[in-house]
Coordinates of C-alpha atoms in Angstrom, one line a residue:
Chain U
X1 CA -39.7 12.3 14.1
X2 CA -38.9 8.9 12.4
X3 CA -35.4 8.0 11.3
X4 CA -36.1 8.9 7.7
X5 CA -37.6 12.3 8.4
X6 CA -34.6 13.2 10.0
X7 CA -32.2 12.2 7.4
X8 CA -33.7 14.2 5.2
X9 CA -34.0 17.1 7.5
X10 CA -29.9 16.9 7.7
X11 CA -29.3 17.1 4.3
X12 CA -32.0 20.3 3.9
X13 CA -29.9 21.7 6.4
X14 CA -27.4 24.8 5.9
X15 CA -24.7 23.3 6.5
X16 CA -25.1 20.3 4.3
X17 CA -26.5 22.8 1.7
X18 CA -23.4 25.1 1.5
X19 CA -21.2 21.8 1.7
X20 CA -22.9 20.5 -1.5
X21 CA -22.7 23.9 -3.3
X22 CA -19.0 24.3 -2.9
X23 CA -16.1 22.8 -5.1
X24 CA -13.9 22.8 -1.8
X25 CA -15.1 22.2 0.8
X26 CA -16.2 18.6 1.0
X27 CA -13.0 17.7 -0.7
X28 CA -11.5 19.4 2.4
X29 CA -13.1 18.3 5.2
X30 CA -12.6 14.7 3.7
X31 CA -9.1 15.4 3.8
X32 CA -9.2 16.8 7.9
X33 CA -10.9 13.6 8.4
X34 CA -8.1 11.7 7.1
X35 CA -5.5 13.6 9.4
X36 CA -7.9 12.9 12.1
X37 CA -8.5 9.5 11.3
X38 CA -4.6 8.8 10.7
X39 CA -4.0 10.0 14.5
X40 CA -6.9 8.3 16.1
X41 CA -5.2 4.8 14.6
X42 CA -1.2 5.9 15.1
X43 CA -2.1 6.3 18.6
X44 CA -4.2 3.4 19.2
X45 CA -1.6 0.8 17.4
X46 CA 1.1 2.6 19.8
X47 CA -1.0 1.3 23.1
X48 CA -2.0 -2.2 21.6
X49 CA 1.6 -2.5 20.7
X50 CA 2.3 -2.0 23.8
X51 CA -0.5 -4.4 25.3
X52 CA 0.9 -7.0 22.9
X53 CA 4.4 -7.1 24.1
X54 CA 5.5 -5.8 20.8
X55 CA 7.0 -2.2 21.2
X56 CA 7.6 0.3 24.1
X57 CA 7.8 -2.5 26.3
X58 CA 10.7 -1.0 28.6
X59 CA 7.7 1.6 29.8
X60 CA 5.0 1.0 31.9
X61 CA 1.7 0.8 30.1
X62 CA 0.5 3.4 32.0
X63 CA 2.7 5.7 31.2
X64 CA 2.6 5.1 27.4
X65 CA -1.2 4.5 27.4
X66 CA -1.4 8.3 28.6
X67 CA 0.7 9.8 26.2
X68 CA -1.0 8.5 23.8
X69 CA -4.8 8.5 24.5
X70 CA -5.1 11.7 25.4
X71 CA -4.4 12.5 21.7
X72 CA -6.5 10.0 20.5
X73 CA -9.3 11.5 22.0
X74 CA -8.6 15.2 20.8
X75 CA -8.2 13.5 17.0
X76 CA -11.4 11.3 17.4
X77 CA -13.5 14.5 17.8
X78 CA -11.6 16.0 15.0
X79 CA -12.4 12.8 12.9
X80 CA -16.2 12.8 14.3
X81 CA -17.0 16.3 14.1
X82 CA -16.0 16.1 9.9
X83 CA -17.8 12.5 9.2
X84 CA -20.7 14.5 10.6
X85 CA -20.3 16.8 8.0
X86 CA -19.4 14.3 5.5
X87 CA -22.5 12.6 6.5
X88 CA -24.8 15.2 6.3
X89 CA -23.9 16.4 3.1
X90 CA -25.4 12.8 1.4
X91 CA -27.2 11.9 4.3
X92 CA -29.8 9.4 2.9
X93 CA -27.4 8.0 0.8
X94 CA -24.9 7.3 4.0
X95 CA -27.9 6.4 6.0
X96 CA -28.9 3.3 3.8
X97 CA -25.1 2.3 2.7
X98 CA -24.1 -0.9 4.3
X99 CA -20.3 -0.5 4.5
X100 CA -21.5 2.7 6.2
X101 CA -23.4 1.2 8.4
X102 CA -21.3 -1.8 9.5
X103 CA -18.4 1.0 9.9
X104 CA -20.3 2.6 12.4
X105 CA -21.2 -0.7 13.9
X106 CA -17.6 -1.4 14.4
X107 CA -17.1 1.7 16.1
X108 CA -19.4 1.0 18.5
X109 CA -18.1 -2.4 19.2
X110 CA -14.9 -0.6 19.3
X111 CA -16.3 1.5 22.1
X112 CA -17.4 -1.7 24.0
X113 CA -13.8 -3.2 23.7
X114 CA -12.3 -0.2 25.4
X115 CA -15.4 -0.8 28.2
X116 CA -14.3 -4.0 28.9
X117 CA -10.9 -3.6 28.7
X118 CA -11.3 -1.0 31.6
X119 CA -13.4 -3.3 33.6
X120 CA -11.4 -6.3 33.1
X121 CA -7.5 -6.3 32.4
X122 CA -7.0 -2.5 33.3
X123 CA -8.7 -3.3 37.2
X124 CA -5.7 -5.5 38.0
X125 CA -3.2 -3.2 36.4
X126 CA -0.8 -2.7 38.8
X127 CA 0.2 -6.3 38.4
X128 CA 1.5 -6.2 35.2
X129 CA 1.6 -2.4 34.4
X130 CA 6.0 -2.7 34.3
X131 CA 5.8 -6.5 32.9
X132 CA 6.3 -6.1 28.8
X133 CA 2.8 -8.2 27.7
X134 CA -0.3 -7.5 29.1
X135 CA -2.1 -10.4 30.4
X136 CA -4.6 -12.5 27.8
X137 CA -7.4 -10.4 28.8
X138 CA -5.2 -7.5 27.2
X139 CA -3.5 -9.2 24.8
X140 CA -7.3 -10.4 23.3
X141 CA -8.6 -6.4 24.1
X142 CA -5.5 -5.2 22.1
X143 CA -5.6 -7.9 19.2
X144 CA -9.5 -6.9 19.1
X145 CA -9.0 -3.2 18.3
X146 CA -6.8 -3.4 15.9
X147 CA -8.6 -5.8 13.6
X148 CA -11.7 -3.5 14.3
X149 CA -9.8 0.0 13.7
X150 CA -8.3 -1.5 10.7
X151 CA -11.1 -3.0 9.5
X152 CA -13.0 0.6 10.1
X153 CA -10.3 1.7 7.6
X154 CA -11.5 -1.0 5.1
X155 CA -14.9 0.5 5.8
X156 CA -13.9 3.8 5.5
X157 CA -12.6 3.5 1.9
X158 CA -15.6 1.4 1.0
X159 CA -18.1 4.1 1.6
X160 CA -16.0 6.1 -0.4
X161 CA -16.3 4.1 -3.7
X162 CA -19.5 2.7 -3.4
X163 CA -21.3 6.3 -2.3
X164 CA -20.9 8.0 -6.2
X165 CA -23.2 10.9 -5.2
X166 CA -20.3 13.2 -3.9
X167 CA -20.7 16.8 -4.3
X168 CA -19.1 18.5 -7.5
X169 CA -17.5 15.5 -9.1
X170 CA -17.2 17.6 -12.1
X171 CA -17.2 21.8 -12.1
X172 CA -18.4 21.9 -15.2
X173 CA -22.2 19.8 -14.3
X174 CA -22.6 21.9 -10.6
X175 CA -26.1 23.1 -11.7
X176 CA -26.3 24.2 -7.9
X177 CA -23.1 26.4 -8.4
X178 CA -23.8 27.6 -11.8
X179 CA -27.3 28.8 -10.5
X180 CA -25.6 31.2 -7.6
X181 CA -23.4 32.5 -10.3
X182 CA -26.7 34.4 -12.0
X183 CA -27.4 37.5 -10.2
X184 CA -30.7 37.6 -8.3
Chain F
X1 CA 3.6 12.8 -19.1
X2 CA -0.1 12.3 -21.0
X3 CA 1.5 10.0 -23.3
X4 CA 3.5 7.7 -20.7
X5 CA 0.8 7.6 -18.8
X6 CA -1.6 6.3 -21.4
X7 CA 1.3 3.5 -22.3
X8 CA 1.4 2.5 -18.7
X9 CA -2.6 2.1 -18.8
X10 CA -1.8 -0.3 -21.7
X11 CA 0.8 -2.5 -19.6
X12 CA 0.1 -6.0 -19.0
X13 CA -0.1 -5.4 -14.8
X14 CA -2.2 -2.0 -15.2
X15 CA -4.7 -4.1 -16.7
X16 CA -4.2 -6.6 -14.3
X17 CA -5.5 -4.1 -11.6
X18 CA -8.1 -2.3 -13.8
X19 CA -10.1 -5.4 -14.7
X20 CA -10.0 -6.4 -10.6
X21 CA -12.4 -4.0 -8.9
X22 CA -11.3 -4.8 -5.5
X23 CA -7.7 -4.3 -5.7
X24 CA -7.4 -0.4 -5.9
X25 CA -10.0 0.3 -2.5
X26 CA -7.5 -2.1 -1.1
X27 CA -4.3 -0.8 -1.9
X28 CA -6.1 2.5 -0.9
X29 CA -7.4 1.5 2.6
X30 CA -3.6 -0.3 3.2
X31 CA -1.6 2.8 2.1
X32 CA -4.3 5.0 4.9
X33 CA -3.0 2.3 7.5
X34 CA 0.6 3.0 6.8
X35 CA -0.2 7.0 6.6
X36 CA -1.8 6.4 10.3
X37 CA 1.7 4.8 11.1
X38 CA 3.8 7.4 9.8
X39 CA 1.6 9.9 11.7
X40 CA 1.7 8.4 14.9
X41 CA 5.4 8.4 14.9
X42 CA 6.2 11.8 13.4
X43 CA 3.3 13.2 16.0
X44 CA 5.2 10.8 19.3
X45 CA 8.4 12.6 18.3
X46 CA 7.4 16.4 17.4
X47 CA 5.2 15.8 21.0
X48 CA 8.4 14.5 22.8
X49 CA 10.6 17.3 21.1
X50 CA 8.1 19.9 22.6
X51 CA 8.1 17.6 26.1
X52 CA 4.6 17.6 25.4
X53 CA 4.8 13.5 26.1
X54 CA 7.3 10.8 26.7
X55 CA 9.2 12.8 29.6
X56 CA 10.8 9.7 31.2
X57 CA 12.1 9.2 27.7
X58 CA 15.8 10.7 25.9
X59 CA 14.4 12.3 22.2
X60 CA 17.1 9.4 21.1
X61 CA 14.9 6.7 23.2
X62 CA 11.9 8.3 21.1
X63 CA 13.3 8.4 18.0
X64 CA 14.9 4.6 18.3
X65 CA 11.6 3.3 19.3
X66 CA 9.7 5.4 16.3
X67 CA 11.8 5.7 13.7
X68 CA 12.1 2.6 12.2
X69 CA 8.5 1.9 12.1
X70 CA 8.1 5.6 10.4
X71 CA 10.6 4.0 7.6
X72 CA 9.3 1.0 7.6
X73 CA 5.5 2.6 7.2
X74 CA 6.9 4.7 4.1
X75 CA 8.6 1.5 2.7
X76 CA 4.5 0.3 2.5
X77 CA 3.4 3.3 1.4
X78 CA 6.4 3.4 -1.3
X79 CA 5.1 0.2 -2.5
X80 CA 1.3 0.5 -2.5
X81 CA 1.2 3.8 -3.4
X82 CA 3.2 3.1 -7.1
X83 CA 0.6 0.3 -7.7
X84 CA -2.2 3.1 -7.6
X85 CA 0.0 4.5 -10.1
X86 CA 0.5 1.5 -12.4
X87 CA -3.3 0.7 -11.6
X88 CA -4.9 4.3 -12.4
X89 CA -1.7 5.7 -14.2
X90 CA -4.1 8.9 -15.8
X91 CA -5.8 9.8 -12.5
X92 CA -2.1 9.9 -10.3
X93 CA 0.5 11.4 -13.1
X94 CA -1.8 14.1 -14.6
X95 CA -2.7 15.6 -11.2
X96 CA -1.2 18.5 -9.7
X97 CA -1.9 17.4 -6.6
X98 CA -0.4 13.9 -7.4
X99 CA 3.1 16.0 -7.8
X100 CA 2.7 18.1 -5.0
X101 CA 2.6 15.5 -3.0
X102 CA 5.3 14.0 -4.2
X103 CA 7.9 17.0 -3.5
X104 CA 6.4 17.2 0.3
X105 CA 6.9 13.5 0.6
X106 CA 10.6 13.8 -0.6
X107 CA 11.0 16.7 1.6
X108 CA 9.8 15.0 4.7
X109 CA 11.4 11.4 4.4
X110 CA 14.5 13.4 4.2
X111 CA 13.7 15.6 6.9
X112 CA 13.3 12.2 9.0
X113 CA 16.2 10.5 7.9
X114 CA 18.7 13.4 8.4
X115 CA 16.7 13.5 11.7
X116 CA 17.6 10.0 13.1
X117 CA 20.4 10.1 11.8
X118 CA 21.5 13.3 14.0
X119 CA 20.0 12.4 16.9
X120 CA 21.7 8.8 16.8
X121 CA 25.1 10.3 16.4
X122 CA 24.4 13.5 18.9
X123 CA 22.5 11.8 21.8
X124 CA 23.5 13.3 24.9
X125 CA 23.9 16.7 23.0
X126 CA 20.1 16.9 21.8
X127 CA 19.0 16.1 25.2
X128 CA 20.8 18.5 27.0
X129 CA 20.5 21.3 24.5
X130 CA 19.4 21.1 21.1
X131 CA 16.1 19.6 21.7
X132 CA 15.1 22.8 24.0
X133 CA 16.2 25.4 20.8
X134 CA 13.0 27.5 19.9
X135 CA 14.1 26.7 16.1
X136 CA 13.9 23.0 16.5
X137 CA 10.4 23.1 18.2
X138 CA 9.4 25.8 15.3
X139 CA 11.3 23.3 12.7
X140 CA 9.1 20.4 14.5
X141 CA 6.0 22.3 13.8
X142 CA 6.7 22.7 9.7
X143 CA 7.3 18.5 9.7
X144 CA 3.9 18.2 10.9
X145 CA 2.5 20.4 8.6
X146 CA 4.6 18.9 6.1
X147 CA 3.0 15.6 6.7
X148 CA -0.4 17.1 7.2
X149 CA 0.2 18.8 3.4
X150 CA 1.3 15.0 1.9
X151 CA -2.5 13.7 3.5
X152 CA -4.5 16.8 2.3
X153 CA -3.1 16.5 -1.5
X154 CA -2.7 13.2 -1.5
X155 CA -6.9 13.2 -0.9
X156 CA -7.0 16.4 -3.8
X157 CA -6.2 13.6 -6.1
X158 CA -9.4 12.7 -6.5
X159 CA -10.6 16.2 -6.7
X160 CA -7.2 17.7 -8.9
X161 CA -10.4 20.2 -10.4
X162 CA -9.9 22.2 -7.6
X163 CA -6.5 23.6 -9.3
X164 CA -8.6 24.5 -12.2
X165 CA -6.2 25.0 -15.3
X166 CA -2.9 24.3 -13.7
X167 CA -4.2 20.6 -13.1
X168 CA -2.6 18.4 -16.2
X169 CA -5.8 16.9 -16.9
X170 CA -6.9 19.6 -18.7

């Protein structure tokens, strides 16, 4: 199955189907995925914060680096599970935006950042877990993601504006919905 | 409201913004980063008032170390958010949602400044026994929701149909 044929498969599906049919629900999940997404970045900016030597720096990294990752991962699957759904919904359309594409790009490199940062600064941790800067390594690792996330952000909102096929824009023109209205 | 709002549309600055393309995405993405800063800090302090995180921390060493970047964020989101309505003054003053929001943001800075304030001034007193009252874990819960209500309308803006006839637009 090529790239193309799947696409389209995902947005015959029945999910993306009863997504596109309803008023609500894409409006809704949009707005989960902004909680989500609003989580995934408060967290983050509190541990590079804290890698930059800007706030929390009376507590060991360690310590606030768990308190607040832990979370970030529970509101990253939030945030992933409804921009699948999002993305189904208008697959193709998704599938060959560019700001949706370099957005998902970023992510990955964001991924990589975090690799790196394990295999790099976070190996010689207990050196400089109680100091209040990480070393550069950290410091570059922290000022990376942030520029990424934020930029992600940027990305975010760009798909939004430049993708105009949303579901339902209008109740009045939902042929779909008007259609499940007649009685079969 | 219909009629202020189509004056502010005619203002000089509205203009300004309408004829720019890129300035309202902008303003938009920059007032999601401030939300994510608000929500990192009201979530670090509802998590530390259920001693979910932060253990080795007072609430009042939480609070002091969130608080003023939750006011801070809200100054930002103050600010961007009145030059979405200056820039697109029909699509934010003639949405239900639009006002809404507005009463749930009143009600929460409030909550948060009454907040800081009482933990500044009580200290000792909310560690040792007001933090651990079922009511102020319950009360913690409604801020998040709160601020969970403030994102979920603020995005119904763009979709104020769902409110059928009760949205202003008509």
């Amino acid at each position: 199955m090529d790239a193309s044929a799947l696409i389209a498969w995902l947005e015959a599906s029945r999910v993306a189907t009863a997504i596109r049919n309803s008023l609500y629900l894409f409006p809704l999940i949009e707005s989960v995925h902004v909680i989500g997404l609003t989580l995934v970045f408060g967290t983050i900016l509190i541990v590079d914060l804290r890698l930059l030597g800007v706030a929390s720096t009376r507590r060991p990294f360690s310590v606030v680096a768990a308190d607040g990752l832990k979370w970030t991962w529970v509101a990253f699957a939030v945030t992933a599970t409804t921009g699948a759904l999002m993305f189904v919904t208008n697959a193709s359309t998704y599938y060959h935006n560019i700001y949706f594409r370099t957005k998902m790009s970023l992510l990955v490199l964001s991924g990589l950042n975090v690799l790196i940062f394990d295999l790099t600064a976070r190996r010689s941790i207990y050196t400089w877990d109680e100091k209040p800067r990480a070393p550069r390594v950290g410091r570059i690792a922290a000022t990376v993601s942030l520029v990424l996330w934020i930029s992600v952000i940027f990305l975010g909102r760009w798909v939004g504006f430049t993708t105009s096929s949303q579901p339902a824009t209008e109740p009045g023109v939902n042929l779909e919905q008007l259609e499940n209205l007649i009685p079969k | 409201m219909h009629q202020f709002a189509d004056w502010l549309s005619k203002t000089p600055l509205s203009l300004a913004i309408q004829t720019r393309e890129w300035i309202i995405p902008t303003i938009q993405s920059v007032h999601i980063v401030g939300i994510a800063v608000v929500m990192g800090s009201v979530f670090m302090i509802e998590l530390r008032i259920w001693g979910w995180v932060g253990r080795d921390q007072t609430v009042a060493q939480t609070t002091a170390r969130f608080g003023p970047w939750l006011i801070g964020a809200l100054a930002v989101l103050l600010v961007t958010g009145a030059v979405m309505v200056v820039g697109e003054p029909e699509r934010e003053l003639l949405a239900l949602s639009f006002w809404l929001k507005m009463i749930l943001v009143a009600i929460g800075t409030v909550v948060a400044v009454t907040f800081q304030r009482a933990v500044e001034q009580r200290d000792r007193a909310w560690e040792t026994a007001i933090a651990g009252r079922r009511s102020v874990s319950a009360a913690a819960i409604v801020v998040l929701l709160i601020w969970f209500g403030v994102i979920v309308l603020g995005r119904l803006i763009a979709y104020d149909y769902v409110w059928g006839s009760w949205s202003l637009k008509g």
